[in-house]
mmCIF file of N, CA and C in Angstrom:
data_model
loop_
_atom_site.group_PDB
_atom_site.id
_atom_site.type_symbol
_atom_site.label_atom_id
_atom_site.label_comp_id
_atom_site.label_asym_id
_atom_site.label_seq_id
_atom_site.Cartn_x
_atom_site.Cartn_y
_atom_site.Cartn_z
ATOM 1 N N MET A 192 34.772 -67.894 3.164
ATOM 2 C CA MET A 192 34.157 -67.993 1.865
ATOM 3 C C MET A 192 33.457 -66.669 1.591
ATOM 4 N N SER A 193 33.737 -66.077 0.476
ATOM 5 C CA SER A 193 33.143 -64.802 0.115
ATOM 6 C C SER A 193 31.908 -65.043 -0.748
ATOM 7 N N VAL A 194 30.850 -64.359 -0.418
ATOM 8 C CA VAL A 194 29.598 -64.527 -1.140
ATOM 9 C C VAL A 194 29.160 -63.165 -1.644
ATOM 10 N N ASN A 195 28.782 -63.097 -2.931
ATOM 11 C CA ASN A 195 28.266 -61.861 -3.497
ATOM 12 C C ASN A 195 26.797 -61.755 -3.110
ATOM 13 N N THR A 196 26.548 -61.161 -1.950
ATOM 14 C CA THR A 196 25.193 -61.135 -1.402
ATOM 15 C C THR A 196 24.244 -60.298 -2.243
ATOM 16 N N GLY A 197 24.729 -59.223 -2.820
ATOM 17 C CA GLY A 197 23.868 -58.376 -3.643
ATOM 18 C C GLY A 197 23.312 -59.120 -4.839
ATOM 19 N N ARG A 198 24.157 -59.876 -5.515
ATOM 20 C CA ARG A 198 23.742 -60.637 -6.701
ATOM 21 C C ARG A 198 22.739 -61.718 -6.324
ATOM 22 N N ILE A 199 23.010 -62.397 -5.234
ATOM 23 C CA ILE A 199 22.114 -63.463 -4.785
ATOM 24 C C ILE A 199 20.761 -62.881 -4.397
ATOM 25 N N LEU A 200 20.787 -61.793 -3.639
ATOM 26 C CA LEU A 200 19.544 -61.170 -3.216
ATOM 27 C C LEU A 200 18.747 -60.673 -4.413
ATOM 28 N N GLN A 201 19.427 -60.097 -5.387
ATOM 29 C CA GLN A 201 18.748 -59.614 -6.590
ATOM 30 C C GLN A 201 18.076 -60.772 -7.328
ATOM 31 N N LYS A 202 18.803 -61.884 -7.494
ATOM 32 C CA LYS A 202 18.233 -63.044 -8.183
ATOM 33 C C LYS A 202 17.015 -63.578 -7.431
ATOM 34 N N PHE A 203 17.133 -63.638 -6.107
ATOM 35 C CA PHE A 203 16.016 -64.146 -5.327
ATOM 36 C C PHE A 203 14.815 -63.211 -5.428
ATOM 37 N N GLN A 204 15.052 -61.911 -5.378
ATOM 38 C CA GLN A 204 13.949 -60.957 -5.494
ATOM 39 C C GLN A 204 13.286 -61.055 -6.862
ATOM 40 N N GLU A 205 14.089 -61.243 -7.905
ATOM 41 C CA GLU A 205 13.521 -61.428 -9.245
ATOM 42 C C GLU A 205 12.648 -62.678 -9.276
ATOM 43 N N TRP A 206 13.134 -63.741 -8.666
ATOM 44 C CA TRP A 206 12.360 -64.968 -8.635
ATOM 45 C C TRP A 206 11.073 -64.767 -7.834
ATOM 46 N N GLU A 207 11.165 -64.070 -6.693
ATOM 47 C CA GLU A 207 9.990 -63.812 -5.865
ATOM 48 C C GLU A 207 8.935 -63.030 -6.645
ATOM 49 N N GLN A 208 9.358 -62.052 -7.449
ATOM 50 C CA GLN A 208 8.415 -61.239 -8.212
ATOM 51 C C GLN A 208 7.667 -62.069 -9.250
ATOM 52 N N HIS A 209 8.310 -63.089 -9.760
ATOM 53 C CA HIS A 209 7.720 -63.885 -10.833
ATOM 54 C C HIS A 209 7.337 -65.294 -10.390
ATOM 55 N N ARG A 210 7.354 -65.551 -9.103
ATOM 56 C CA ARG A 210 7.123 -66.924 -8.646
ATOM 57 C C ARG A 210 5.720 -67.414 -8.955
ATOM 58 N N PHE A 211 4.744 -66.512 -9.006
ATOM 59 C CA PHE A 211 3.386 -66.946 -9.315
ATOM 60 C C PHE A 211 3.321 -67.596 -10.686
ATOM 61 N N LYS A 212 4.240 -67.238 -11.572
ATOM 62 C CA LYS A 212 4.245 -67.835 -12.909
ATOM 63 C C LYS A 212 4.664 -69.299 -12.852
ATOM 64 N N TYR A 213 5.338 -69.668 -11.763
ATOM 65 C CA TYR A 213 5.759 -71.055 -11.615
ATOM 66 C C TYR A 213 4.657 -71.910 -11.005
ATOM 67 N N ILE A 214 3.787 -71.299 -10.225
ATOM 68 C CA ILE A 214 2.835 -72.107 -9.472
ATOM 69 C C ILE A 214 1.390 -71.979 -9.950
ATOM 70 N N VAL A 215 1.062 -70.951 -10.726
ATOM 71 C CA VAL A 215 -0.310 -70.770 -11.199
ATOM 72 C C VAL A 215 -0.485 -71.523 -12.509
ATOM 73 N N PRO A 216 -1.382 -72.509 -12.543
ATOM 74 C CA PRO A 216 -1.587 -73.263 -13.781
ATOM 75 C C PRO A 216 -2.142 -72.363 -14.882
ATOM 76 N N GLY A 217 -1.722 -72.599 -16.089
ATOM 77 C CA GLY A 217 -2.206 -71.854 -17.237
ATOM 78 C C GLY A 217 -1.449 -70.572 -17.505
ATOM 79 N N VAL A 218 -0.592 -70.149 -16.582
ATOM 80 C CA VAL A 218 0.202 -68.936 -16.795
ATOM 81 C C VAL A 218 1.518 -69.346 -17.433
ATOM 82 N N ARG A 219 1.914 -68.635 -18.439
ATOM 83 C CA ARG A 219 3.148 -68.946 -19.164
ATOM 84 C C ARG A 219 4.347 -68.837 -18.217
ATOM 85 N N GLN A 220 5.173 -69.863 -18.211
ATOM 86 C CA GLN A 220 6.343 -69.866 -17.342
ATOM 87 C C GLN A 220 7.483 -69.102 -17.993
ATOM 88 N N THR A 221 8.192 -68.296 -17.177
ATOM 89 C CA THR A 221 9.331 -67.534 -17.694
ATOM 90 C C THR A 221 10.637 -68.295 -17.526
ATOM 91 N N GLY A 222 10.629 -69.350 -16.740
ATOM 92 C CA GLY A 222 11.834 -70.138 -16.521
ATOM 93 C C GLY A 222 11.471 -71.596 -16.346
ATOM 94 N N SER A 223 12.453 -72.439 -16.486
ATOM 95 C CA SER A 223 12.185 -73.868 -16.351
ATOM 96 C C SER A 223 12.057 -74.254 -14.879
ATOM 97 N N LYS A 224 11.513 -75.420 -14.646
ATOM 98 C CA LYS A 224 11.404 -75.925 -13.282
ATOM 99 C C LYS A 224 12.787 -76.111 -12.677
ATOM 100 N N MET A 225 13.735 -76.489 -13.524
ATOM 101 C CA MET A 225 15.097 -76.681 -13.043
ATOM 102 C C MET A 225 15.708 -75.349 -12.608
ATOM 103 N N ASP A 226 15.399 -74.264 -13.345
ATOM 104 C CA ASP A 226 15.887 -72.941 -12.950
ATOM 105 C C ASP A 226 15.313 -72.537 -11.597
ATOM 106 N N LYS A 227 14.039 -72.813 -11.410
ATOM 107 C CA LYS A 227 13.388 -72.493 -10.145
ATOM 108 C C LYS A 227 14.034 -73.272 -9.003
ATOM 109 N N LEU A 228 14.208 -74.559 -9.200
ATOM 110 C CA LEU A 228 14.820 -75.394 -8.179
ATOM 111 C C LEU A 228 16.246 -74.943 -7.890
ATOM 112 N N ASN A 229 16.986 -74.623 -8.944
ATOM 113 C CA ASN A 229 18.358 -74.166 -8.775
ATOM 114 C C ASN A 229 18.407 -72.888 -7.941
ATOM 115 N N LEU A 230 17.525 -71.960 -8.224
ATOM 116 C CA LEU A 230 17.499 -70.703 -7.482
ATOM 117 C C LEU A 230 17.085 -70.928 -6.030
ATOM 118 N N GLN A 231 16.128 -71.812 -5.814
ATOM 119 C CA GLN A 231 15.718 -72.119 -4.445
ATOM 120 C C GLN A 231 16.881 -72.722 -3.656
ATOM 121 N N LEU A 232 17.579 -73.661 -4.267
ATOM 122 C CA LEU A 232 18.714 -74.290 -3.590
ATOM 123 C C LEU A 232 19.850 -73.297 -3.365
ATOM 124 N N TYR A 233 20.053 -72.427 -4.336
ATOM 125 C CA TYR A 233 21.080 -71.391 -4.228
ATOM 126 C C TYR A 233 20.768 -70.476 -3.045
ATOM 127 N N TRP A 234 19.520 -70.061 -2.914
ATOM 128 C CA TRP A 234 19.108 -69.189 -1.820
ATOM 129 C C TRP A 234 19.204 -69.919 -0.482
ATOM 130 N N HIS A 235 18.792 -71.164 -0.449
ATOM 131 C CA HIS A 235 18.875 -71.957 0.777
ATOM 132 C C HIS A 235 20.334 -72.092 1.222
ATOM 133 N N ASN A 236 21.216 -72.353 0.284
ATOM 134 C CA ASN A 236 22.637 -72.458 0.583
ATOM 135 C C ASN A 236 23.173 -71.134 1.119
ATOM 136 N N TYR A 237 22.765 -70.040 0.517
ATOM 137 C CA TYR A 237 23.184 -68.713 0.959
ATOM 138 C C TYR A 237 22.763 -68.483 2.415
ATOM 139 N N CYS A 238 21.527 -68.836 2.739
ATOM 140 C CA CYS A 238 21.037 -68.659 4.104
ATOM 141 C C CYS A 238 21.827 -69.511 5.094
ATOM 142 N N ILE A 239 22.166 -70.713 4.700
ATOM 143 C CA ILE A 239 22.964 -71.593 5.556
ATOM 144 C C ILE A 239 24.348 -70.999 5.784
ATOM 145 N N ILE A 240 24.958 -70.469 4.735
ATOM 146 C CA ILE A 240 26.288 -69.860 4.852
ATOM 147 C C ILE A 240 26.239 -68.671 5.809
ATOM 148 N N LYS A 241 25.219 -67.830 5.675
ATOM 149 C CA LYS A 241 25.091 -66.663 6.550
ATOM 150 C C LYS A 241 24.891 -67.089 8.005
ATOM 151 N N GLU A 242 24.068 -68.089 8.238
ATOM 152 C CA GLU A 242 23.846 -68.580 9.593
ATOM 153 C C GLU A 242 25.132 -69.174 10.159
ATOM 154 N N ASN A 243 25.880 -69.881 9.330
ATOM 155 C CA ASN A 243 27.153 -70.449 9.747
ATOM 156 C C ASN A 243 28.125 -69.345 10.162
ATOM 157 N N GLU A 244 28.195 -68.274 9.375
ATOM 158 C CA GLU A 244 29.069 -67.146 9.710
ATOM 159 C C GLU A 244 28.652 -66.516 11.038
ATOM 160 N N ARG A 245 27.342 -66.364 11.236
ATOM 161 C CA ARG A 245 26.840 -65.777 12.480
ATOM 162 C C ARG A 245 27.206 -66.655 13.682
ATOM 163 N N LEU A 246 27.014 -67.960 13.536
ATOM 164 C CA LEU A 246 27.334 -68.880 14.626
ATOM 165 C C LEU A 246 28.835 -68.950 14.891
ATOM 166 N N ARG A 247 29.634 -68.862 13.832
ATOM 167 C CA ARG A 247 31.087 -68.878 14.007
ATOM 168 C C ARG A 247 31.551 -67.653 14.805
ATOM 169 N N LYS A 248 30.996 -66.485 14.478
ATOM 170 C CA LYS A 248 31.344 -65.266 15.218
ATOM 171 C C LYS A 248 30.922 -65.377 16.677
ATOM 172 N N LYS A 249 29.730 -65.923 16.915
ATOM 173 C CA LYS A 249 29.245 -66.094 18.279
ATOM 174 C C LYS A 249 30.139 -67.060 19.050
ATOM 175 N N ALA A 250 30.565 -68.137 18.408
ATOM 176 C CA ALA A 250 31.451 -69.108 19.057
ATOM 177 C C ALA A 250 32.793 -68.475 19.399
ATOM 178 N N GLN A 251 33.323 -67.650 18.507
ATOM 179 C CA GLN A 251 34.580 -66.957 18.783
ATOM 180 C C GLN A 251 34.430 -66.014 19.969
ATOM 181 N N GLN A 252 33.318 -65.296 20.007
ATOM 182 C CA GLN A 252 33.061 -64.376 21.110
ATOM 183 C C GLN A 252 32.959 -65.131 22.435
ATOM 184 N N LEU A 253 32.222 -66.231 22.437
ATOM 185 C CA LEU A 253 32.078 -67.025 23.655
ATOM 186 C C LEU A 253 33.414 -67.620 24.093
ATOM 187 N N ASN A 254 34.226 -68.034 23.146
ATOM 188 C CA ASN A 254 35.539 -68.574 23.474
ATOM 189 C C ASN A 254 36.418 -67.501 24.115
ATOM 190 N N GLN A 255 36.378 -66.279 23.570
ATOM 191 C CA GLN A 255 37.161 -65.184 24.148
ATOM 192 C C GLN A 255 36.694 -64.878 25.571
ATOM 193 N N GLU A 256 35.388 -64.855 25.772
ATOM 194 C CA GLU A 256 34.853 -64.621 27.116
ATOM 195 C C GLU A 256 35.282 -65.735 28.064
ATOM 196 N N ASN A 257 35.244 -66.958 27.588
ATOM 197 C CA ASN A 257 35.650 -68.099 28.398
ATOM 198 C C ASN A 257 37.121 -67.992 28.788
ATOM 199 N N GLN A 258 37.963 -67.625 27.837
ATOM 200 C CA GLN A 258 39.392 -67.484 28.118
ATOM 201 C C GLN A 258 39.644 -66.379 29.142
ATOM 202 N N ALA A 259 38.912 -65.262 29.022
ATOM 203 C CA ALA A 259 39.075 -64.156 29.970
ATOM 204 C C ALA A 259 38.651 -64.582 31.375
ATOM 205 N N LEU A 260 37.523 -65.272 31.481
ATOM 206 C CA LEU A 260 37.059 -65.740 32.787
ATOM 207 C C LEU A 260 38.015 -66.770 33.382
ATOM 208 N N LEU A 261 38.534 -67.633 32.550
ATOM 209 C CA LEU A 261 39.481 -68.641 33.020
ATOM 210 C C LEU A 261 40.756 -67.987 33.532
ATOM 211 N N SER A 262 41.230 -66.985 32.822
ATOM 212 C CA SER A 262 42.426 -66.261 33.246
ATOM 213 C C SER A 262 42.187 -65.561 34.580
ATOM 214 N N GLU A 263 41.025 -64.937 34.705
ATOM 215 C CA GLU A 263 40.673 -64.255 35.953
ATOM 216 C C GLU A 263 40.607 -65.245 37.113
ATOM 217 N N LEU A 264 40.012 -66.400 36.879
ATOM 218 C CA LEU A 264 39.909 -67.421 37.918
ATOM 219 C C LEU A 264 41.287 -67.945 38.311
ATOM 220 N N ARG A 265 42.138 -68.147 37.335
ATOM 221 C CA ARG A 265 43.502 -68.609 37.630
ATOM 222 C C ARG A 265 44.248 -67.597 38.490
ATOM 223 N N GLN A 266 44.079 -66.310 38.178
ATOM 224 C CA GLN A 266 44.749 -65.266 38.962
ATOM 225 C C GLN A 266 44.241 -65.267 40.402
ATOM 226 N N LYS A 267 42.932 -65.391 40.582
ATOM 227 C CA LYS A 267 42.366 -65.416 41.928
ATOM 228 C C LYS A 267 42.856 -66.633 42.702
ATOM 229 N N LEU A 268 42.891 -67.778 42.035
ATOM 230 C CA LEU A 268 43.355 -68.993 42.705
ATOM 231 C C LEU A 268 44.847 -68.936 42.995
ATOM 232 N N ALA A 269 45.605 -68.266 42.140
ATOM 233 C CA ALA A 269 47.045 -68.137 42.371
ATOM 234 C C ALA A 269 47.300 -67.301 43.620
ATOM 235 N N LYS A 270 46.502 -66.253 43.813
ATOM 236 C CA LYS A 270 46.649 -65.418 45.011
ATOM 237 C C LYS A 270 46.308 -66.217 46.259
ATOM 238 N N LYS A 271 45.236 -67.006 46.194
ATOM 239 C CA LYS A 271 44.847 -67.829 47.334
ATOM 240 C C LYS A 271 45.818 -68.988 47.524
ATOM 241 N N GLY A 272 46.364 -69.487 46.433
ATOM 242 C CA GLY A 272 47.246 -70.646 46.473
ATOM 243 C C GLY A 272 48.603 -70.358 47.081
ATOM 244 N N ARG A 273 48.982 -69.108 47.157
ATOM 245 C CA ARG A 273 50.278 -68.765 47.759
ATOM 246 C C ARG A 273 50.306 -69.140 49.232
ATOM 247 N N SER A 274 49.144 -69.056 49.879
ATOM 248 C CA SER A 274 49.085 -69.407 51.294
ATOM 249 C C SER A 274 48.967 -70.922 51.489
ATOM 250 N N ASN A 275 48.393 -71.643 50.512
ATOM 251 C CA ASN A 275 48.223 -73.090 50.615
ATOM 252 C C ASN A 275 48.376 -73.700 49.216
ATOM 253 N N PRO A 276 49.596 -73.984 48.752
ATOM 254 C CA PRO A 276 49.831 -74.415 47.374
ATOM 255 C C PRO A 276 49.347 -75.822 47.039
ATOM 256 N N ASP A 277 49.060 -76.684 48.026
ATOM 257 C CA ASP A 277 48.647 -78.055 47.725
ATOM 258 C C ASP A 277 47.165 -78.167 47.384
ATOM 259 N N GLN A 278 46.402 -77.136 47.635
ATOM 260 C CA GLN A 278 44.974 -77.196 47.358
ATOM 261 C C GLN A 278 44.659 -76.446 46.077
ATOM 262 N N GLY A 279 43.552 -76.782 45.482
ATOM 263 C CA GLY A 279 43.107 -76.082 44.279
ATOM 264 C C GLY A 279 42.944 -77.039 43.123
ATOM 265 N N PRO A 280 41.965 -76.776 42.281
ATOM 266 C CA PRO A 280 41.718 -77.654 41.132
ATOM 267 C C PRO A 280 42.704 -77.406 39.999
ATOM 268 N N CYS A 281 42.796 -78.382 39.138
ATOM 269 C CA CYS A 281 43.597 -78.242 37.924
ATOM 270 C C CYS A 281 42.724 -77.537 36.891
ATOM 271 N N LEU A 282 43.108 -76.325 36.496
ATOM 272 C CA LEU A 282 42.325 -75.569 35.521
ATOM 273 C C LEU A 282 42.986 -75.647 34.161
ATOM 274 N N CYS A 283 42.242 -76.075 33.203
ATOM 275 C CA CYS A 283 42.743 -76.076 31.837
ATOM 276 C C CYS A 283 41.581 -75.788 30.906
ATOM 277 N N SER A 284 41.889 -75.164 29.801
ATOM 278 C CA SER A 284 40.861 -74.802 28.829
ATOM 279 C C SER A 284 40.939 -75.771 27.668
ATOM 280 N N THR A 285 39.789 -76.277 27.271
ATOM 281 C CA THR A 285 39.746 -77.192 26.143
ATOM 282 C C THR A 285 38.427 -77.036 25.422
ATOM 283 N N SER A 286 38.441 -77.303 24.150
ATOM 284 C CA SER A 286 37.196 -77.253 23.391
ATOM 285 C C SER A 286 36.550 -78.632 23.320
ATOM 286 N N ASN A 287 37.208 -79.639 23.878
ATOM 287 C CA ASN A 287 36.689 -81.000 23.862
ATOM 288 C C ASN A 287 35.799 -81.216 25.083
ATOM 289 N N PRO A 288 34.484 -81.389 24.903
ATOM 290 C CA PRO A 288 33.599 -81.567 26.053
ATOM 291 C C PRO A 288 33.802 -82.888 26.777
ATOM 292 N N ASN A 289 34.470 -83.848 26.170
ATOM 293 C CA ASN A 289 34.695 -85.153 26.784
ATOM 294 C C ASN A 289 36.024 -85.220 27.523
ATOM 295 N N TYR A 290 36.727 -84.104 27.612
ATOM 296 C CA TYR A 290 38.031 -84.076 28.254
ATOM 297 C C TYR A 290 37.859 -84.257 29.759
ATOM 298 N N ASN A 291 38.622 -85.159 30.343
ATOM 299 C CA ASN A 291 38.608 -85.369 31.784
ATOM 300 C C ASN A 291 39.857 -84.761 32.382
ATOM 301 N N GLN A 292 39.666 -83.927 33.397
ATOM 302 C CA GLN A 292 40.809 -83.303 34.037
ATOM 303 C C GLN A 292 41.539 -84.338 34.885
ATOM 304 N N PRO A 293 42.865 -84.302 34.877
ATOM 305 C CA PRO A 293 43.613 -85.254 35.703
ATOM 306 C C PRO A 293 43.424 -84.928 37.189
ATOM 307 N N HIS A 294 43.355 -85.973 37.998
ATOM 308 C CA HIS A 294 43.171 -85.793 39.436
ATOM 309 C C HIS A 294 44.504 -85.966 40.135
ATOM 310 N N LYS A 295 44.726 -85.148 41.169
ATOM 311 C CA LYS A 295 45.953 -85.270 41.959
ATOM 312 C C LYS A 295 45.799 -86.436 42.932
ATOM 313 N N PRO A 296 46.860 -87.238 43.126
ATOM 314 C CA PRO A 296 46.764 -88.382 44.057
ATOM 315 C C PRO A 296 46.727 -87.943 45.498
#
């Protein structure tokens, strides 16, 4: 999802500069309460989207690291397994935390 961050930031900064007009009694309001609420929700949504993007990138990075470590472990076990092929755990990568690895009889 593409977000025009400059426009959003500009709108929020404009609102921040004039926010006292919304909360100080007796001061003429430059916008309606609905405009204020809309801008607050818009900014909150923007922050959530940015945090989601950050977490998605972190999850991708962790997944890549996990795959690299798993590959390295498989290679090490394959070298050891040549001398004794019946021993060794079943290694598989999954994103499902409830996945149960099959056991050898």
